[in-house]
Amino acid sequence: MDTRIGRQSPTVSVILPYSDTKGPEAVELYNGTERTAQEWQEALLYDIMAVNEQGLWIHQKFGYSIPRRNGKSEDVLMRCLWGLDHGERILYTAHRATTSHAVWERLGRLCEKSDITVLSSFRAFGKEHLYCEGDAVIEFRTRTSTGGLGEGYDLLIIDEAQEYTPEQETSLKYVVSDSLNPQTIMLGTPPTAISAGTVFPKFRTKVLQGESYESGWAEWSVPEQTDLNDVEAWYETNPSLGTILKERTIRSEIGDDAIDFNIQRLGLWIKYNQKSAISKNEWQALETDKLPKLNGQLFAGIKFGIDGNNVALSIAVRTDDGKIFLEAYACKPVSAGMAWILNFIDKADVCKVAVDGKSGTGILEDAMKQAKLKKPIIPSVAEFIKANAMFEQALSSASIVHMKQSAAEQVITNCEKRAIGSGGGFGYKSQLEGADIAILDSMILAHWLCVETKAKKTQTIAY
C-alpha cells in the first residue's frame, strides 16, 4: 500500500500564464547534489522560474506561504544554486541570524556536490557570503532598516517574510533595481500575534485581488479556523506530510493554543491586522483638559491579568454630549487583596460591574456576595470579543473621552491585537515588557457595560 502524502498543489495560488521555465534546469542541478526535489517543490519552482520570450522572469515578485517543517526553503536553495551557476548576484535575507547562517551552510554543501566552484566562503555570523566563478555571488544578511543600501543584486530573497517590515522593505526593494532581469522572492508562514511584519500579508492581498503586476503567489492553507485533530486538514495544508513530516509529529504539536496551531501548522491567515496598535495620536485626540459634564450611572470594569499578578479597575459613565467618559481607577497587585475593590464599588454606588480573568474572578465574586454587593457580570468569550470590537469602533467614531493618565496611556498606545475565539475575534496584548494590558481590558469592559445598558429616560407629563 502506497504511503499517503500531503497535497502537492497549492490550495490558493495566482500564477501568470507561461510556456517556458528555467525550473527544470534548477531541479536537475539540485538533484545532482545527491538530494531529490519533491513533486510540490518542483512544481512551485517551475512557477517561480517561469520566463517570457525574452528570457525575463514572468514573476518579478513571487511570494509563497507553507506551514513549518515542510521544507519551504529548498525551493529558494534550488533557485540560488541555479543563480550561482548562471553568474547572478544574490542577496539572501532573514529575520534571524541563525536562519541565514544555516542556509549559508546548506548552500555551501550543495555547491561542493555540484560543478559550481566556490572561490571564497566567508563565515561571519549574520554576514556570510559565497563567491563563485563567473562573478556569481550570494551574500547573507540579517535584516535591518538600513541593510543592503547602496548595493546591487539580481535576486533578493526575503526569508521569514512574516517578519518583513515596511522600514526594511524601504531599504531593500531597490537593491535589484539596476538588474537587467531582477526577481524578489518572499517565503514564510502567515503572521502570528507576535509577528512584526506587514509587507508579506499586504503583498498577498494585492496579488490575490489582482492589484499587483508581474507577481505570483502560492500558499497551502485552510480558509477558516479548523479542528486541530482534523487529519484531512493536515494533509491538505502540509505538502511534505508523509515524506519528511509525519502524522505523529503533528499530533505532538497539538496544545491549548488553537489559533497558533491553525496559523503555523494549517496555514490560516487571520483576517485582521494583528499588529494594529492604538496610536498615541489616536488616543490623545480623545483627551479632554477638564472633566466633562457627566450624565448617568457609573459602570465598572475589572480585569485580572493573564499572569495572575495584577488586577485593574476602570470606570465608564455617559456624558451630556452623548459620549462615554473612561478612567482607569487603579491597577494593583492581587496580593493587595480585594478590599479596595469592594470599597470602591460600595462607596461609588456603581450600577453594574463586569469582571474577567480566570485568576481571580471567582474569588472576587464570592467576596462581593459576602459584602452583599450586586452580583458581577462575567462576560462570555463572545461578549468579550464584542466588547473589544465595540471599543475599536468607539475609537474610530471618537465617541470616547478621557482625561490624561500617563500610566494608562503608556499601556494603551503600546498594544497589539491578539486572536480570540474561532470567528476572527480579537483582544489586546501589551508590547511592553512589564506593562499590564489589564488596564486597557478593564476600560473595555466598563465601556461595554455602559454602552449595553440603556440610559434611563426621565418621565415627562404633558397636559
PDB file of N, CA, C and O in Angstrom, residues 425-458:
ATOM      1  N   GLY A 425     -12.309  36.904  16.047  1.00  0.00           N
ATOM      2  CA  GLY A 425     -12.371  37.890  17.118  1.00  0.00           C
ATOM      3  C   GLY A 425     -10.998  38.248  17.623  1.00  0.00           C
ATOM      4  O   GLY A 425     -10.015  37.553  17.385  1.00  0.00           O
ATOM      5  N   PHE A 426     -10.922  39.354  18.360  1.00  0.00           N
ATOM      6  CA  PHE A 426      -9.626  39.790  18.852  1.00  0.00           C
ATOM      7  C   PHE A 426      -9.723  40.434  20.222  1.00  0.00           C
ATOM      8  O   PHE A 426     -10.783  40.859  20.680  1.00  0.00           O
ATOM      9  N   GLY A 427      -8.561  40.479  20.891  1.00  0.00           N
ATOM     10  CA  GLY A 427      -8.392  41.230  22.117  1.00  0.00           C
ATOM     11  C   GLY A 427      -7.097  41.998  21.968  1.00  0.00           C
ATOM     12  O   GLY A 427      -6.590  42.166  20.862  1.00  0.00           O
ATOM     13  N   TYR A 428      -6.551  42.470  23.075  1.00  0.00           N
ATOM     14  CA  TYR A 428      -5.303  43.216  23.004  1.00  0.00           C
ATOM     15  C   TYR A 428      -4.256  42.592  23.912  1.00  0.00           C
ATOM     16  O   TYR A 428      -4.574  41.928  24.900  1.00  0.00           O
ATOM     17  N   LYS A 429      -2.985  42.823  23.567  1.00  0.00           N
ATOM     18  CA  LYS A 429      -1.875  42.401  24.404  1.00  0.00           C
ATOM     19  C   LYS A 429      -0.834  43.509  24.395  1.00  0.00           C
ATOM     20  O   LYS A 429      -0.741  44.289  23.443  1.00  0.00           O
ATOM     21  N   SER A 430      -0.045  43.571  25.465  1.00  0.00           N
ATOM     22  CA  SER A 430       0.944  44.638  25.591  1.00  0.00           C
ATOM     23  C   SER A 430       2.194  44.346  24.781  1.00  0.00           C
ATOM     24  O   SER A 430       2.627  43.203  24.663  1.00  0.00           O
ATOM     25  N   GLN A 431       2.770  45.407  24.216  1.00  0.00           N
ATOM     26  CA  GLN A 431       4.051  45.299  23.528  1.00  0.00           C
ATOM     27  C   GLN A 431       5.213  45.589  24.467  1.00  0.00           C
ATOM     28  O   GLN A 431       6.372  45.373  24.109  1.00  0.00           O
ATOM     29  N   LEU A 432       4.911  46.098  25.644  1.00  0.00           N
ATOM     30  CA  LEU A 432       5.941  46.498  26.594  1.00  0.00           C
ATOM     31  C   LEU A 432       6.110  45.454  27.687  1.00  0.00           C
ATOM     32  O   LEU A 432       5.134  45.018  28.293  1.00  0.00           O
ATOM     33  N   GLU A 433       7.341  45.083  27.923  1.00  0.00           N
ATOM     34  CA  GLU A 433       7.623  44.137  28.995  1.00  0.00           C
ATOM     35  C   GLU A 433       7.300  44.780  30.343  1.00  0.00           C
ATOM     36  O   GLU A 433       7.735  45.883  30.632  1.00  0.00           O
ATOM     37  N   GLY A 434       6.519  44.103  31.140  1.00  0.00           N
ATOM     38  CA  GLY A 434       6.171  44.606  32.464  1.00  0.00           C
ATOM     39  C   GLY A 434       4.929  45.467  32.499  1.00  0.00           C
ATOM     40  O   GLY A 434       4.430  45.798  33.575  1.00  0.00           O
ATOM     41  N   ALA A 435       4.417  45.870  31.336  1.00  0.00           N
ATOM     42  CA  ALA A 435       3.188  46.675  31.286  1.00  0.00           C
ATOM     43  C   ALA A 435       1.992  45.737  31.249  1.00  0.00           C
ATOM     44  O   ALA A 435       1.974  44.791  30.469  1.00  0.00           O
ATOM     45  N   ASP A 436       0.993  46.007  32.090  1.00  0.00           N
ATOM     46  CA  ASP A 436      -0.142  45.093  32.208  1.00  0.00           C
ATOM     47  C   ASP A 436      -1.308  45.570  31.354  1.00  0.00           C
ATOM     48  O   ASP A 436      -1.862  46.651  31.585  1.00  0.00           O
ATOM     49  N   ILE A 437      -1.693  44.770  30.378  1.00  0.00           N
ATOM     50  CA  ILE A 437      -2.793  45.109  29.485  1.00  0.00           C
ATOM     51  C   ILE A 437      -4.132  45.104  30.220  1.00  0.00           C
ATOM     52  O   ILE A 437      -5.144  45.567  29.683  1.00  0.00           O
ATOM     53  N   ALA A 438      -4.134  44.615  31.451  1.00  0.00           N
ATOM     54  CA  ALA A 438      -5.362  44.586  32.249  1.00  0.00           C
ATOM     55  C   ALA A 438      -5.973  45.969  32.392  1.00  0.00           C
ATOM     56  O   ALA A 438      -7.191  46.107  32.515  1.00  0.00           O
ATOM     57  N   ILE A 439      -5.144  47.007  32.374  1.00  0.00           N
ATOM     58  CA  ILE A 439      -5.660  48.379  32.468  1.00  0.00           C
ATOM     59  C   ILE A 439      -6.575  48.669  31.291  1.00  0.00           C
ATOM     60  O   ILE A 439      -7.686  49.185  31.461  1.00  0.00           O
ATOM     61  N   LEU A 440      -6.111  48.356  30.090  1.00  0.00           N
ATOM     62  CA  LEU A 440      -6.935  48.573  28.899  1.00  0.00           C
ATOM     63  C   LEU A 440      -8.157  47.673  28.909  1.00  0.00           C
ATOM     64  O   LEU A 440      -9.273  48.112  28.604  1.00  0.00           O
ATOM     65  N   ASP A 441      -7.971  46.400  29.253  1.00  0.00           N
ATOM     66  CA  ASP A 441      -9.093  45.465  29.274  1.00  0.00           C
ATOM     67  C   ASP A 441     -10.187  45.902  30.236  1.00  0.00           C
ATOM     68  O   ASP A 441     -11.383  45.731  29.956  1.00  0.00           O
ATOM     69  N   SER A 442      -9.796  46.450  31.384  1.00  0.00           N
ATOM     70  CA  SER A 442     -10.802  46.912  32.354  1.00  0.00           C
ATOM     71  C   SER A 442     -11.582  48.095  31.797  1.00  0.00           C
ATOM     72  O   SER A 442     -12.788  48.220  32.015  1.00  0.00           O
ATOM     73  N   MET A 443     -10.918  48.966  31.041  1.00  0.00           N
ATOM     74  CA  MET A 443     -11.612  50.086  30.393  1.00  0.00           C
ATOM     75  C   MET A 443     -12.606  49.573  29.355  1.00  0.00           C
ATOM     76  O   MET A 443     -13.721  50.082  29.232  1.00  0.00           O
ATOM     77  N   ILE A 444     -12.168  48.573  28.605  1.00  0.00           N
ATOM     78  CA  ILE A 444     -13.032  47.993  27.563  1.00  0.00           C
ATOM     79  C   ILE A 444     -14.282  47.379  28.181  1.00  0.00           C
ATOM     80  O   ILE A 444     -15.388  47.527  27.650  1.00  0.00           O
ATOM     81  N   LEU A 445     -14.127  46.684  29.309  1.00  0.00           N
ATOM     82  CA  LEU A 445     -15.278  46.080  29.992  1.00  0.00           C
ATOM     83  C   LEU A 445     -16.237  47.142  30.514  1.00  0.00           C
ATOM     84  O   LEU A 445     -17.462  47.003  30.391  1.00  0.00           O
ATOM     85  N   ALA A 446     -15.683  48.202  31.101  1.00  0.00           N
ATOM     86  CA  ALA A 446     -16.531  49.280  31.621  1.00  0.00           C
ATOM     87  C   ALA A 446     -17.284  49.957  30.478  1.00  0.00           C
ATOM     88  O   ALA A 446     -18.482  50.253  30.592  1.00  0.00           O
ATOM     89  N   HIS A 447     -16.588  50.196  29.391  1.00  0.00           N
ATOM     90  CA  HIS A 447     -17.211  50.819  28.219  1.00  0.00           C
ATOM     91  C   HIS A 447     -18.331  49.937  27.677  1.00  0.00           C
ATOM     92  O   HIS A 447     -19.416  50.421  27.322  1.00  0.00           O
ATOM     93  N   TRP A 448     -18.082  48.634  27.603  1.00  0.00           N
ATOM     94  CA  TRP A 448     -19.085  47.682  27.111  1.00  0.00           C
ATOM     95  C   TRP A 448     -20.358  47.730  27.955  1.00  0.00           C
ATOM     96  O   TRP A 448     -21.467  47.791  27.414  1.00  0.00           O
ATOM     97  N   LEU A 449     -20.210  47.702  29.276  1.00  0.00           N
ATOM     98  CA  LEU A 449     -21.383  47.767  30.157  1.00  0.00           C
ATOM     99  C   LEU A 449     -22.157  49.057  29.950  1.00  0.00           C
ATOM    100  O   LEU A 449     -23.392  49.061  29.904  1.00  0.00           O
ATOM    101  N   CYS A 450     -21.421  50.163  29.836  1.00  0.00           N
ATOM    102  CA  CYS A 450     -22.059  51.472  29.688  1.00  0.00           C
ATOM    103  C   CYS A 450     -22.857  51.554  28.389  1.00  0.00           C
ATOM    104  O   CYS A 450     -23.978  52.052  28.370  1.00  0.00           O
ATOM    105  N   VAL A 451     -22.275  51.038  27.300  1.00  0.00           N
ATOM    106  CA  VAL A 451     -22.950  51.078  26.003  1.00  0.00           C
ATOM    107  C   VAL A 451     -24.150  50.143  25.986  1.00  0.00           C
ATOM    108  O   VAL A 451     -25.221  50.495  25.467  1.00  0.00           O
ATOM    109  N   GLU A 452     -23.997  48.959  26.562  1.00  0.00           N
ATOM    110  CA  GLU A 452     -25.043  47.950  26.503  1.00  0.00           C
ATOM    111  C   GLU A 452     -26.230  48.255  27.425  1.00  0.00           C
ATOM    112  O   GLU A 452     -27.320  47.715  27.235  1.00  0.00           O
ATOM    113  N   THR A 453     -26.010  49.098  28.421  1.00  0.00           N
ATOM    114  CA  THR A 453     -27.086  49.446  29.358  1.00  0.00           C
ATOM    115  C   THR A 453     -27.786  50.710  28.877  1.00  0.00           C
ATOM    116  O   THR A 453     -27.160  51.763  28.750  1.00  0.00           O
ATOM    117  N   LYS A 454     -29.046  50.600  28.596  1.00  0.00           N
ATOM    118  CA  LYS A 454     -29.792  51.750  28.112  1.00  0.00           C
ATOM    119  C   LYS A 454     -29.921  52.802  29.202  1.00  0.00           C
ATOM    120  O   LYS A 454     -30.185  52.499  30.362  1.00  0.00           O
ATOM    121  N   ALA A 455     -29.723  54.043  28.801  1.00  0.00           N
ATOM    122  CA  ALA A 455     -29.830  55.153  29.751  1.00  0.00           C
ATOM    123  C   ALA A 455     -31.277  55.317  30.190  1.00  0.00           C
ATOM    124  O   ALA A 455     -32.207  55.171  29.390  1.00  0.00           O
ATOM    125  N   LYS A 456     -31.457  55.602  31.483  1.00  0.00           N
ATOM    126  CA  LYS A 456     -32.815  55.806  31.995  1.00  0.00           C
ATOM    127  C   LYS A 456     -33.388  57.109  31.455  1.00  0.00           C
ATOM    128  O   LYS A 456     -32.729  58.144  31.437  1.00  0.00           O
ATOM    129  N   LYS A 457     -34.625  57.026  30.981  1.00  0.00           N
ATOM    130  CA  LYS A 457     -35.290  58.215  30.465  1.00  0.00           C
ATOM    131  C   LYS A 457     -36.124  58.890  31.541  1.00  0.00           C
ATOM    132  O   LYS A 457     -36.800  58.211  32.314  1.00  0.00           O
ATOM    133  N   THR A 458     -36.030  60.196  31.595  1.00  0.00           N
ATOM    134  CA  THR A 458     -36.827  60.951  32.562  1.00  0.00           C
ATOM    135  C   THR A 458     -38.260  61.063  32.068  1.00  0.00           C
ATOM    136  O   THR A 458     -38.505  61.457  30.922  1.00  0.00           O
TER     137      THR A 458
END
